[in-house]
Amino acid sequence: MSQELEAGMFNASDLVVDHNTPAYTLEVEELPLPQDFQWGTATAAYQIEGGASQDGKGPSIWDTFSHLSPSRTNGENADVACDHYNRTTADIKLMASLGVDVYRFSIAWSRIIPMGGRNDPINEQGIAFYSNLIDELLAHNIAPVVTLYHWDAPQSIYDRYGAFLNTEEFQADFENYAHLCFSRFGNRIRKWVTFNEPYIISIFAHLNGTLAPGHCREAGTDTKTEPWIVGHTIILSHATVALMYANEFRESQNGEISIVLNGHYYEPYDQASSQDRDATERRLLFYIAWFGDPVFLGADYPPAMRAYLGDRLPTFTTKQRELLQRAAPVNTYYGMNHYSTKFIRALSDPPAEDDWTGNTEELSINSEGKEIGPVSGVAWLRVAPEGFRKLLNWIWKRYRLPIIVTENGCPCSGEENISTAVDDKFRRWYFGLYLDAISRAIYEDGVAVDGYYAWSLMDNYEWSAGYGPRFGIIHVDFQTLERTMKNSGYYLRDTFIERRRKS
Ligand code: PNW
């Protein structure tokens, strides 16, 4: 069932694949990329910082969730994580040695407003941390790209009003928090992201229980409506903040703002079945256009969603529609997180009453027994660069905004062992193929793709999967916290020089 596949996304992996002798069938061609193409790496605050209560930081929903008993995070928390909070200078130096143009990181809201709310005190020590981080990046000629929200809501706003579940309260508190960030950091920031992956916040955190705060069917919550309220809150909060940025800050700070949406590409399970072909398009709408249409087009939710979900889906008031329409043109780029492709089968059974998939099922193998691609270090992520290229086209056609790939990468098997980890052939291969797909999208299909940020700068806390899957291009020993560059890091450094030279 798609439900199970999705819910298993952040489980600790039990996969045993030998990535030292993989049957690589696709060849990397090292196709060109434009000379002004921007490459970088990405991280998120909770996954790397540690310093969970250092210098006045308040608790977030992730501090709570990662300490629940019984554990819902593989027995692990990110109290220390990579201890990046205390090692920023060395980490930036290491990153700079790769010649990156950009670094995408997120701000922990409860580090700078420990209680989170609009009437709550500001923590100057938290502000100083991010301010120094930004200055150090600039000193190394690395452009900071800042995500305001990467999943770690202040615990206190969750306790007070359920965070995303209360649209008006959240909208006001998020606006206040964003205003503070623009005021204090905006003179040095050219690119802002409001939210990372609203689909994941809505579904994984408020339906299947895998991510904080962990709402799920068993918990006596209303999984029929809550995920859609959460999505509604995110869309409206994004619009409010984008417009506020445009009105108050854009002219003097000369920056851009948008949102980051994630999504798989999908292929029909049975190419000959019109039900499967329809279901494939429907799944893309339910995953991506759910947010993309209101945010980038200023439109209502896709009609297919409205028809299927009925009054489970909130409606936009006239005032809210006006807000969306005014905010839509403020977004100057499409932030795209992408990892893999799946097959989609239309289900004939009546769906669960809280179904969110449009009655579809995600699979890795099609009706002819063909796999979508070789599996990585986690079951949900398979190598399928052609799907990536098709999704770039789908997004470009629908939204006509330059795309920045704000996350892409994979874990390999056997990476707890340092020697296997450093010689990460599988990840190199994955990067190579996905960059070729971007080149084809640009030069053969005419899609505007402006940048690529590898996920992730370093191995880190992979949410409910704890420290199992490693996505870094830098290896982190979680006992000693020692960092070691992986070969894929050097590969990215060299391939970007080479690919840009070719153009
Ligand atoms: C992203 N999917 O999550 C997050 O932004 C990161 O924090 C995370 O560490 C990284 O990807 C790797 O998992 C994802 O459904 C959520 O394919 C969902 C999907 C992919 C990534």
Short mmCIF file of C-alpha atoms and ligand atoms in Angstrom, two decimals:
data_model
loop_
_atom_site.label_atom_id
_atom_site.label_comp_id
_atom_site.label_asym_id
_atom_site.label_seq_id
_atom_site.Cartn_x
_atom_site.Cartn_y
_atom_site.Cartn_z
CA MET A 1 0.00 0.00 0.00
CA SER A 2 1.16 3.50 -0.72
CA GLN A 3 0.33 4.39 2.87
CA GLU A 4 2.92 1.94 4.13
CA LEU A 5 5.56 2.90 1.63
CA GLU A 6 5.22 6.54 2.56
CA ALA A 7 5.07 5.88 6.29
CA GLY A 8 8.25 3.83 5.99
CA MET A 9 10.12 6.73 4.44
CA PHE A 10 12.01 7.76 7.50
CA ASN A 11 12.39 4.32 9.06
CA ALA A 12 15.86 3.09 9.84
CA SER A 13 16.87 1.17 6.77
CA ASP A 14 17.29 -2.58 6.87
CA LEU A 15 18.55 -2.70 3.33
CA VAL A 16 21.58 -4.74 2.49
CA VAL A 17 22.84 -3.86 -0.98
CA ASP A 18 26.46 -3.99 -1.95
CA HIS A 19 27.21 -0.62 -3.48
CA ASN A 20 30.84 -1.47 -4.05
CA THR A 21 29.98 -3.75 -6.93
CA PRO A 22 26.77 -2.29 -8.27
CA ALA A 23 25.39 -3.21 -11.63
CA TYR A 24 25.59 0.30 -13.01
CA THR A 25 23.81 0.22 -16.30
CA LEU A 26 23.57 3.92 -17.02
CA GLU A 27 26.63 5.88 -17.94
CA VAL A 28 27.40 9.40 -16.78
CA GLU A 29 28.07 11.63 -19.76
CA GLU A 30 29.29 14.77 -17.98
CA LEU A 31 27.00 16.98 -20.05
CA PRO A 32 27.49 20.76 -19.88
CA LEU A 33 25.84 23.21 -17.50
CA PRO A 34 25.60 26.99 -17.95
CA GLN A 35 28.53 29.10 -16.81
CA ASP A 36 26.42 31.00 -14.29
CA PHE A 37 24.84 27.80 -12.93
CA GLN A 38 25.03 27.97 -9.12
CA TRP A 39 25.98 24.93 -7.12
CA GLY A 40 25.87 24.48 -3.41
CA THR A 41 25.00 22.25 -0.51
CA ALA A 42 22.05 22.21 1.87
CA THR A 43 21.32 21.41 5.51
CA ALA A 44 18.61 21.98 8.13
CA ALA A 45 19.08 23.37 11.63
CA TYR A 46 17.75 20.48 13.70
CA GLN A 47 19.62 17.90 11.64
CA ILE A 48 23.10 19.37 12.17
CA GLU A 49 23.29 22.07 14.85
CA GLY A 50 23.04 20.30 18.20
CA GLY A 51 23.29 22.85 21.00
CA ALA A 52 19.69 21.93 21.77
CA SER A 53 19.41 24.23 24.76
CA GLN A 54 22.62 26.21 24.38
CA ASP A 55 22.68 30.01 24.71
CA GLY A 56 19.01 30.37 25.47
CA LYS A 57 17.49 28.26 22.69
CA GLY A 58 13.92 27.20 23.42
CA PRO A 59 12.63 23.68 22.73
CA SER A 60 11.11 22.84 19.37
CA ILE A 61 8.61 20.11 18.51
CA TRP A 62 11.61 18.04 17.39
CA ASP A 63 13.31 18.31 20.80
CA THR A 64 10.13 16.85 22.25
CA PHE A 65 9.48 14.25 19.56
CA SER A 66 13.03 12.86 19.58
CA HIS A 67 12.81 12.27 23.34
CA LEU A 68 9.49 10.43 23.42
CA SER A 69 9.34 7.07 25.09
CA PRO A 70 8.94 4.62 23.49
CA SER A 71 11.14 6.21 20.89
CA ARG A 72 9.72 7.16 17.52
CA THR A 73 13.13 8.16 16.20
CA ASN A 74 15.13 4.93 16.32
CA GLY A 75 16.21 5.69 19.90
CA GLU A 76 18.15 8.74 18.76
CA ASN A 77 17.87 12.51 19.15
CA ALA A 78 19.75 15.52 17.82
CA ASP A 79 20.78 17.13 21.12
CA VAL A 80 24.33 17.11 19.77
CA ALA A 81 23.91 15.93 16.14
CA CYS A 82 26.96 17.22 14.19
CA ASP A 83 27.58 19.89 16.85
CA HIS A 84 27.66 22.34 13.99
CA TYR A 85 26.56 25.06 16.42
CA ASN A 86 30.03 24.92 17.95
CA ARG A 87 31.95 24.06 14.80
CA THR A 88 30.70 26.51 12.19
CA THR A 89 34.07 28.00 11.33
CA ALA A 90 35.67 24.65 10.53
CA ASP A 91 32.58 23.46 8.65
CA ILE A 92 32.50 26.55 6.46
CA LYS A 93 36.19 26.19 5.70
CA LEU A 94 35.70 22.60 4.61
CA MET A 95 32.70 23.56 2.49
CA ALA A 96 34.62 26.44 0.90
CA SER A 97 37.36 24.03 -0.17
CA LEU A 98 34.82 22.52 -2.59
CA GLY A 99 34.28 25.81 -4.38
CA VAL A 100 30.54 26.02 -3.69
CA ASP A 101 28.68 29.16 -4.77
CA VAL A 102 25.83 28.77 -2.31
CA TYR A 103 24.96 27.30 1.07
CA ARG A 104 21.33 26.65 1.99
CA PHE A 105 20.69 26.37 5.74
CA SER A 106 17.68 26.86 7.99
CA ILE A 107 17.11 29.03 11.03
CA ALA A 108 15.81 27.34 14.19
CA TRP A 109 12.89 29.60 15.08
CA SER A 110 13.13 28.74 18.79
CA ARG A 111 16.80 29.73 18.83
CA ILE A 112 15.93 33.33 18.09
CA ILE A 113 12.45 33.48 19.65
CA PRO A 114 12.58 30.73 22.28
CA MET A 115 8.81 30.73 22.90
CA GLY A 116 8.04 31.47 19.25
CA GLY A 117 5.13 33.91 19.63
CA ARG A 118 4.76 37.50 18.49
CA ASN A 119 4.72 38.82 22.05
CA ASP A 120 7.57 36.65 23.27
CA PRO A 121 11.14 37.80 23.95
CA ILE A 122 13.94 37.67 21.38
CA ASN A 123 17.14 35.75 22.12
CA GLU A 124 20.05 37.93 21.01
CA GLN A 125 22.54 35.08 21.40
CA GLY A 126 20.60 33.08 18.84
CA ILE A 127 20.55 36.04 16.47
CA ALA A 128 24.31 36.43 16.92
CA PHE A 129 24.88 32.79 15.93
CA TYR A 130 23.13 33.17 12.57
CA SER A 131 24.57 36.60 11.99
CA ASN A 132 28.11 35.27 12.42
CA LEU A 133 27.34 32.26 10.25
CA ILE A 134 26.20 34.58 7.46
CA ASP A 135 29.26 36.82 7.82
CA GLU A 136 31.61 33.84 7.69
CA LEU A 137 29.92 32.48 4.58
CA LEU A 138 30.21 35.83 2.86
CA ALA A 139 33.86 36.07 3.86
CA HIS A 140 34.37 32.82 1.92
CA ASN A 141 32.38 34.09 -1.07
CA ILE A 142 29.52 31.69 -0.38
CA ALA A 143 26.03 33.11 -0.84
CA PRO A 144 23.71 32.16 2.04
CA VAL A 145 20.24 30.89 1.08
CA VAL A 146 18.05 30.89 4.15
CA THR A 147 15.09 28.64 4.92
CA LEU A 148 12.85 30.09 7.61
CA TYR A 149 11.08 26.86 8.44
CA HIS A 150 12.57 23.38 8.16
CA TRP A 151 10.20 21.46 10.45
CA ASP A 152 11.20 22.64 13.94
CA ALA A 153 8.27 24.74 15.24
CA PRO A 154 8.75 26.18 18.72
CA GLN A 155 7.21 23.74 21.20
CA SER A 156 5.51 26.61 22.94
CA ILE A 157 3.32 27.61 19.96
CA TYR A 158 2.38 23.97 19.54
CA ASP A 159 1.39 23.77 23.21
CA ARG A 160 -0.54 27.02 23.07
CA TYR A 161 -2.59 26.56 19.92
CA GLY A 162 -1.44 23.52 17.96
CA ALA A 163 0.94 25.49 15.69
CA PHE A 164 -0.17 24.85 12.05
CA LEU A 165 -3.60 23.68 13.21
CA ASN A 166 -4.56 27.26 14.04
CA THR A 167 -4.23 29.19 10.81
CA GLU A 168 -4.66 32.75 12.11
CA GLU A 169 -2.42 32.39 15.15
CA PHE A 170 0.31 30.64 13.21
CA GLN A 171 0.15 33.13 10.37
CA ALA A 172 0.62 36.04 12.77
CA ASP A 173 3.47 34.41 14.69
CA PHE A 174 5.24 33.30 11.55
CA GLU A 175 4.95 36.78 10.09
CA ASN A 176 6.51 38.24 13.23
CA TYR A 177 9.34 35.69 13.14
CA ALA A 178 10.00 36.31 9.44
CA HIS A 179 9.97 40.07 10.01
CA LEU A 180 12.65 39.65 12.64
CA CYS A 181 14.78 37.56 10.27
CA PHE A 182 14.44 40.05 7.40
CA SER A 183 15.30 42.96 9.73
CA ARG A 184 18.36 41.37 11.27
CA PHE A 185 19.79 39.29 8.43
CA GLY A 186 18.16 40.57 5.25
CA ASN A 187 20.83 43.12 4.35
CA ARG A 188 23.12 40.12 3.63
CA ILE A 189 20.63 37.63 2.16
CA ARG A 190 19.67 37.47 -1.52
CA LYS A 191 17.55 34.34 -1.42
CA TRP A 192 14.90 33.32 1.11
CA VAL A 193 12.81 30.17 1.40
CA THR A 194 9.75 30.36 3.64
CA PHE A 195 8.85 26.68 4.11
CA ASN A 196 10.62 23.44 3.34
CA GLU A 197 8.32 20.77 1.88
CA PRO A 198 4.76 21.59 2.93
CA TYR A 199 3.59 18.17 1.73
CA ILE A 200 5.83 16.47 4.26
CA ILE A 201 4.79 18.82 7.06
CA SER A 202 1.13 18.16 6.31
CA ILE A 203 1.15 14.41 5.66
CA PHE A 204 4.12 13.01 7.55
CA ALA A 205 3.73 15.20 10.61
CA HIS A 206 -0.07 15.37 10.75
CA LEU A 207 -1.33 12.11 9.30
CA ASN A 208 1.03 9.17 9.32
CA GLY A 209 2.85 10.19 12.47
CA THR A 210 6.42 9.77 11.23
CA LEU A 211 7.56 13.33 11.90
CA ALA A 212 7.01 15.78 14.76
CA PRO A 213 4.52 16.45 16.23
CA GLY A 214 3.51 12.95 15.10
CA HIS A 215 -0.24 13.11 14.57
CA CYS A 216 -1.66 9.81 13.38
CA ARG A 217 -4.87 7.83 13.37
CA GLU A 218 -4.23 6.20 16.71
CA ALA A 219 -3.65 9.44 18.55
CA GLY A 220 -7.29 10.55 18.59
CA THR A 221 -6.67 13.30 16.08
CA ASP A 222 -8.69 14.04 12.97
CA THR A 223 -6.51 12.79 10.17
CA LYS A 224 -9.36 13.35 7.69
CA THR A 225 -9.07 17.12 7.91
CA GLU A 226 -5.95 18.12 9.86
CA PRO A 227 -3.35 17.62 7.12
CA TRP A 228 -5.37 19.85 4.80
CA ILE A 229 -5.73 22.55 7.46
CA VAL A 230 -1.97 22.41 7.94
CA GLY A 231 -1.44 22.81 4.19
CA HIS A 232 -3.86 25.75 4.16
CA THR A 233 -1.95 27.42 6.98
CA ILE A 234 1.37 26.99 5.19
CA ILE A 235 0.06 28.42 1.90
CA LEU A 236 -1.46 31.48 3.59
CA SER A 237 1.55 32.05 5.86
CA HIS A 238 3.85 31.84 2.87
CA ALA A 239 1.73 34.36 0.95
CA THR A 240 1.60 36.79 3.89
CA VAL A 241 5.34 36.70 4.39
CA ALA A 242 6.22 36.89 0.68
CA LEU A 243 4.04 39.96 0.36
CA MET A 244 5.45 41.52 3.51
CA TYR A 245 8.96 40.97 2.14
CA ALA A 246 8.01 42.56 -1.17
CA ASN A 247 6.39 45.56 0.51
CA GLU A 248 8.88 46.28 3.26
CA PHE A 249 12.25 44.79 2.40
CA ARG A 250 12.72 43.84 -1.21
CA GLU A 251 13.66 47.22 -2.52
CA SER A 252 16.31 47.99 0.07
CA GLN A 253 17.62 44.43 0.40
CA ASN A 254 17.36 43.39 -3.21
CA GLY A 255 16.55 39.75 -2.48
CA GLU A 256 14.14 37.08 -3.66
CA ILE A 257 11.73 34.85 -1.84
CA SER A 258 9.87 31.63 -2.62
CA ILE A 259 8.96 28.24 -1.19
CA VAL A 260 10.50 24.76 -1.55
CA LEU A 261 8.20 21.96 -2.71
CA ASN A 262 9.29 18.35 -2.87
CA GLY A 263 7.91 15.64 -5.08
CA HIS A 264 8.64 12.39 -6.81
CA TYR A 265 8.02 11.88 -10.47
CA TYR A 266 5.55 9.11 -11.30
CA GLU A 267 5.17 6.64 -14.15
CA PRO A 268 2.06 4.51 -14.66
CA TYR A 269 2.27 0.99 -13.21
CA ASP A 270 0.66 -0.34 -16.36
CA GLN A 271 1.34 1.92 -19.32
CA ALA A 272 -1.61 0.39 -21.19
CA SER A 273 -4.11 1.20 -18.45
CA SER A 274 -5.87 4.56 -18.75
CA GLN A 275 -6.80 4.33 -15.05
CA ASP A 276 -3.13 4.09 -14.13
CA ARG A 277 -2.21 6.92 -16.48
CA ASP A 278 -4.90 9.14 -14.96
CA ALA A 279 -3.86 8.13 -11.46
CA THR A 280 -0.27 9.11 -12.25
CA GLU A 281 -1.24 12.66 -13.20
CA ARG A 282 -3.65 12.83 -10.24
CA ARG A 283 -0.88 11.86 -7.82
CA LEU A 284 1.31 14.70 -9.13
CA LEU A 285 -1.53 17.15 -8.59
CA PHE A 286 -2.19 15.87 -5.07
CA TYR A 287 1.51 16.08 -4.22
CA ILE A 288 2.81 19.18 -5.95
CA ALA A 289 -0.05 21.27 -7.36
CA TRP A 290 -1.76 21.13 -3.92
CA PHE A 291 0.74 23.86 -2.97
CA GLY A 292 2.04 24.95 -6.33
CA ASP A 293 -1.28 26.17 -7.77
CA PRO A 294 -2.25 28.46 -4.86
CA VAL A 295 1.31 29.70 -4.29
CA PHE A 296 2.57 30.24 -7.85
CA LEU A 297 -0.69 30.73 -9.77
CA GLY A 298 -2.72 32.41 -7.03
CA ALA A 299 -5.36 29.81 -7.87
CA ASP A 300 -7.63 27.54 -5.86
CA TYR A 301 -6.59 23.96 -5.10
CA PRO A 302 -6.58 21.80 -8.25
CA PRO A 303 -10.18 20.88 -9.23
CA ALA A 304 -9.29 17.16 -9.02
CA MET A 305 -8.48 17.60 -5.34
CA ARG A 306 -11.62 19.59 -4.65
CA ALA A 307 -13.74 16.93 -6.36
CA TYR A 308 -12.15 14.04 -4.48
CA LEU A 309 -11.72 15.55 -1.02
CA GLY A 310 -14.93 17.60 -0.87
CA ASP A 311 -15.26 19.47 2.40
CA ARG A 312 -12.21 17.77 3.87
CA LEU A 313 -10.34 20.48 1.95
CA PRO A 314 -10.62 24.02 3.39
CA THR A 315 -11.84 26.82 1.15
CA PHE A 316 -10.09 30.13 0.57
CA THR A 317 -12.21 33.14 1.49
CA THR A 318 -12.45 36.01 -0.98
CA LYS A 319 -9.87 37.93 1.03
CA GLN A 320 -7.55 34.96 1.09
CA ARG A 321 -7.87 34.52 -2.66
CA GLU A 322 -6.91 38.16 -3.09
CA LEU A 323 -3.90 37.63 -0.87
CA LEU A 324 -2.82 34.62 -2.96
CA GLN A 325 -3.20 36.56 -6.18
CA ARG A 326 -1.17 39.49 -4.93
CA ALA A 327 1.52 37.23 -3.48
CA ALA A 328 1.92 34.85 -6.44
CA PRO A 329 4.04 37.17 -8.62
CA VAL A 330 6.41 37.86 -5.72
CA ASN A 331 7.85 34.34 -6.07
CA THR A 332 10.76 34.56 -8.49
CA TYR A 333 11.90 30.94 -8.54
CA TYR A 334 10.60 27.43 -7.91
CA GLY A 335 12.52 25.63 -5.13
CA MET A 336 12.52 21.93 -5.96
CA ASN A 337 13.53 19.07 -3.68
CA HIS A 338 13.67 15.83 -5.58
CA TYR A 339 15.06 12.37 -4.92
CA SER A 340 13.29 9.62 -6.85
CA THR A 341 10.56 8.27 -9.15
CA LYS A 342 7.85 5.68 -8.49
CA PHE A 343 5.19 3.75 -10.36
CA ILE A 344 1.56 4.58 -9.68
CA ARG A 345 -1.38 2.20 -9.78
CA ALA A 346 -5.02 3.28 -9.53
CA LEU A 347 -6.75 1.48 -6.67
CA SER A 348 -10.22 0.08 -7.13
CA ASP A 349 -10.93 -0.56 -3.45
CA PRO A 350 -12.81 2.17 -1.64
CA PRO A 351 -10.14 4.45 -0.14
CA ALA A 352 -9.59 4.91 3.58
CA GLU A 353 -11.66 7.81 4.88
CA ASP A 354 -8.48 9.82 5.44
CA ASP A 355 -6.88 8.86 2.11
CA TRP A 356 -4.61 11.61 0.79
CA THR A 357 -3.30 9.95 -2.36
CA GLY A 358 -6.31 10.26 -4.66
CA ASN A 359 -6.81 6.49 -4.25
CA THR A 360 -3.49 5.53 -5.74
CA GLU A 361 -0.63 3.27 -4.78
CA GLU A 362 3.11 3.92 -5.12
CA LEU A 363 5.32 1.04 -6.22
CA SER A 364 8.94 0.43 -7.21
CA ILE A 365 8.17 -2.33 -9.74
CA ASN A 366 5.74 -2.07 -12.67
CA SER A 367 3.24 -4.52 -14.18
CA GLU A 368 5.99 -6.09 -16.29
CA GLY A 369 8.18 -6.70 -13.25
CA LYS A 370 10.58 -3.89 -14.20
CA GLU A 371 12.18 -1.87 -11.39
CA ILE A 372 12.06 1.92 -11.61
CA GLY A 373 15.83 1.95 -10.95
CA PRO A 374 18.60 0.63 -8.70
CA VAL A 375 17.93 1.06 -4.98
CA SER A 376 20.10 3.39 -2.87
CA GLY A 377 20.84 2.96 0.83
CA VAL A 378 17.14 3.43 1.64
CA ALA A 379 14.22 1.52 0.15
CA TRP A 380 12.22 4.60 -0.94
CA LEU A 381 15.02 6.14 -2.98
CA ARG A 382 15.84 4.60 -6.34
CA VAL A 383 18.02 6.02 -9.08
CA ALA A 384 15.80 7.26 -11.92
CA PRO A 385 17.27 10.35 -13.58
CA GLU A 386 14.87 10.23 -16.54
CA GLY A 387 11.98 10.80 -14.11
CA PHE A 388 13.82 13.82 -12.72
CA ARG A 389 14.12 15.28 -16.21
CA LYS A 390 10.41 14.72 -16.83
CA LEU A 391 9.48 16.36 -13.54
CA LEU A 392 11.62 19.39 -14.35
CA ASN A 393 9.60 19.66 -17.56
CA TRP A 394 6.26 19.18 -15.78
CA ILE A 395 7.04 21.94 -13.28
CA TRP A 396 8.39 24.32 -15.89
CA LYS A 397 5.34 23.85 -18.08
CA ARG A 398 2.92 24.44 -15.22
CA TYR A 399 4.60 27.33 -13.37
CA ARG A 400 7.06 28.89 -15.83
CA LEU A 401 9.50 29.89 -13.12
CA PRO A 402 13.23 29.24 -13.14
CA ILE A 403 13.84 26.12 -11.08
CA ILE A 404 16.47 25.79 -8.38
CA VAL A 405 17.06 22.23 -7.25
CA THR A 406 17.27 22.99 -3.56
CA GLU A 407 17.88 19.34 -2.51
CA ASN A 408 19.01 16.18 -4.28
CA GLY A 409 21.20 13.31 -3.14
CA CYS A 410 21.12 9.80 -1.72
CA PRO A 411 22.52 7.53 0.98
CA CYS A 412 24.65 4.51 0.07
CA SER A 413 24.86 1.20 1.82
CA GLY A 414 27.72 0.37 4.20
CA GLU A 415 28.50 3.99 5.05
CA GLU A 416 28.89 3.45 8.78
CA ASN A 417 32.23 2.01 7.74
CA ILE A 418 34.51 4.98 7.04
CA SER A 419 36.46 3.45 4.15
CA THR A 420 33.30 2.49 2.24
CA ALA A 421 31.82 5.85 3.11
CA VAL A 422 34.68 7.89 1.72
CA ASP A 423 34.88 5.94 -1.52
CA ASP A 424 31.19 6.57 -2.25
CA LYS A 425 30.98 5.47 -5.88
CA PHE A 426 27.25 4.98 -5.80
CA ARG A 427 26.56 8.59 -4.69
CA ARG A 428 28.99 9.95 -7.29
CA TRP A 429 27.19 8.00 -9.93
CA TYR A 430 23.80 9.25 -8.72
CA PHE A 431 24.99 12.88 -8.75
CA GLY A 432 26.50 12.43 -12.20
CA LEU A 433 23.30 11.05 -13.70
CA TYR A 434 21.06 13.65 -12.05
CA LEU A 435 23.29 16.47 -13.30
CA ASP A 436 23.15 15.01 -16.80
CA ALA A 437 19.35 15.06 -16.50
CA ILE A 438 19.48 18.77 -15.64
CA SER A 439 21.72 19.44 -18.63
CA ARG A 440 19.26 17.66 -20.94
CA ALA A 441 16.33 19.56 -19.45
CA ILE A 442 18.13 22.85 -20.06
CA TYR A 443 19.66 22.30 -23.49
CA GLU A 444 17.30 19.78 -25.10
CA ASP A 445 13.96 20.71 -23.49
CA GLY A 446 14.39 24.45 -22.87
CA VAL A 447 13.67 24.31 -19.12
CA ALA A 448 15.19 27.09 -17.00
CA VAL A 449 17.23 25.50 -14.20
CA ASP A 450 19.46 27.94 -12.34
CA GLY A 451 21.11 25.96 -9.57
CA TYR A 452 21.69 22.71 -7.75
CA TYR A 453 22.19 22.20 -4.02
CA ALA A 454 23.38 18.76 -2.97
CA TRP A 455 21.69 17.23 0.03
CA SER A 456 23.59 17.24 2.22
CA LEU A 457 26.75 19.09 3.20
CA MET A 458 27.40 16.46 5.87
CA ASP A 459 25.92 13.27 7.31
CA ASN A 460 23.28 14.26 9.81
CA TYR A 461 20.21 13.33 11.83
CA GLU A 462 17.78 11.84 9.32
CA TRP A 463 14.66 12.56 11.38
CA SER A 464 12.84 9.38 12.50
CA ALA A 465 15.56 7.26 10.93
CA GLY A 466 18.10 8.76 13.33
CA TYR A 467 21.74 8.48 12.32
CA GLY A 468 21.18 5.45 10.03
CA PRO A 469 20.94 6.79 6.48
CA ARG A 470 23.82 9.12 5.58
CA PHE A 471 23.19 11.71 2.87
CA GLY A 472 26.38 13.75 3.36
CA ILE A 473 29.17 14.53 0.94
CA ILE A 474 31.20 14.88 4.14
CA HIS A 475 31.35 11.88 6.45
CA VAL A 476 30.68 12.55 10.15
CA ASP A 477 31.78 10.12 12.83
CA PHE A 478 29.00 10.55 15.37
CA GLN A 479 31.23 9.32 18.21
CA THR A 480 34.19 11.61 17.67
CA LEU A 481 32.38 14.19 15.47
CA GLU A 482 35.32 14.09 13.10
CA ARG A 483 34.62 15.17 9.51
CA THR A 484 36.07 13.49 6.41
CA MET A 485 35.43 14.59 2.85
CA LYS A 486 33.88 11.86 0.69
CA ASN A 487 34.94 11.34 -2.93
CA SER A 488 31.53 12.52 -4.10
CA GLY A 489 32.37 15.92 -2.59
CA TYR A 490 35.50 16.16 -4.72
CA TYR A 491 33.52 14.85 -7.67
CA LEU A 492 31.01 17.69 -7.35
CA ARG A 493 33.80 20.26 -7.09
CA ASP A 494 35.46 18.94 -10.26
CA THR A 495 32.37 18.17 -12.30
CA PHE A 496 30.93 21.66 -11.88
CA ILE A 497 34.18 23.21 -13.10
CA GLU A 498 34.26 20.81 -16.02
CA ARG A 499 30.58 21.03 -16.97
CA ARG A 500 30.58 24.83 -16.85
CA ARG A 501 33.73 24.94 -18.93
CA LYS A 502 32.04 22.81 -21.59
CA SER A 503 29.13 25.20 -22.06
C1 PNW B 1 13.94 15.93 2.67
N1 PNW B 1 10.07 11.93 -0.33
O1 PNW B 1 12.89 15.13 3.08
C2 PNW B 1 14.20 16.90 3.78
O2 PNW B 1 14.05 18.24 3.38
C3 PNW B 1 15.49 16.69 4.49
O3 PNW B 1 15.44 17.29 5.74
C4 PNW B 1 15.82 15.21 4.54
O4 PNW B 1 16.91 14.91 5.35
C5 PNW B 1 16.07 14.77 3.13
O5 PNW B 1 15.00 15.13 2.28
C6 PNW B 1 16.37 13.29 2.96
O6 PNW B 1 15.29 12.49 3.34
C7 PNW B 1 12.25 14.32 2.19
O7 PNW B 1 8.90 11.65 -0.07
C8 PNW B 1 10.96 14.02 2.45
O8 PNW B 1 10.65 11.48 -1.33
C9 PNW B 1 10.24 13.24 1.62
C10 PNW B 1 10.81 12.73 0.50
C11 PNW B 1 12.09 13.02 0.20
C12 PNW B 1 12.83 13.80 1.07
#
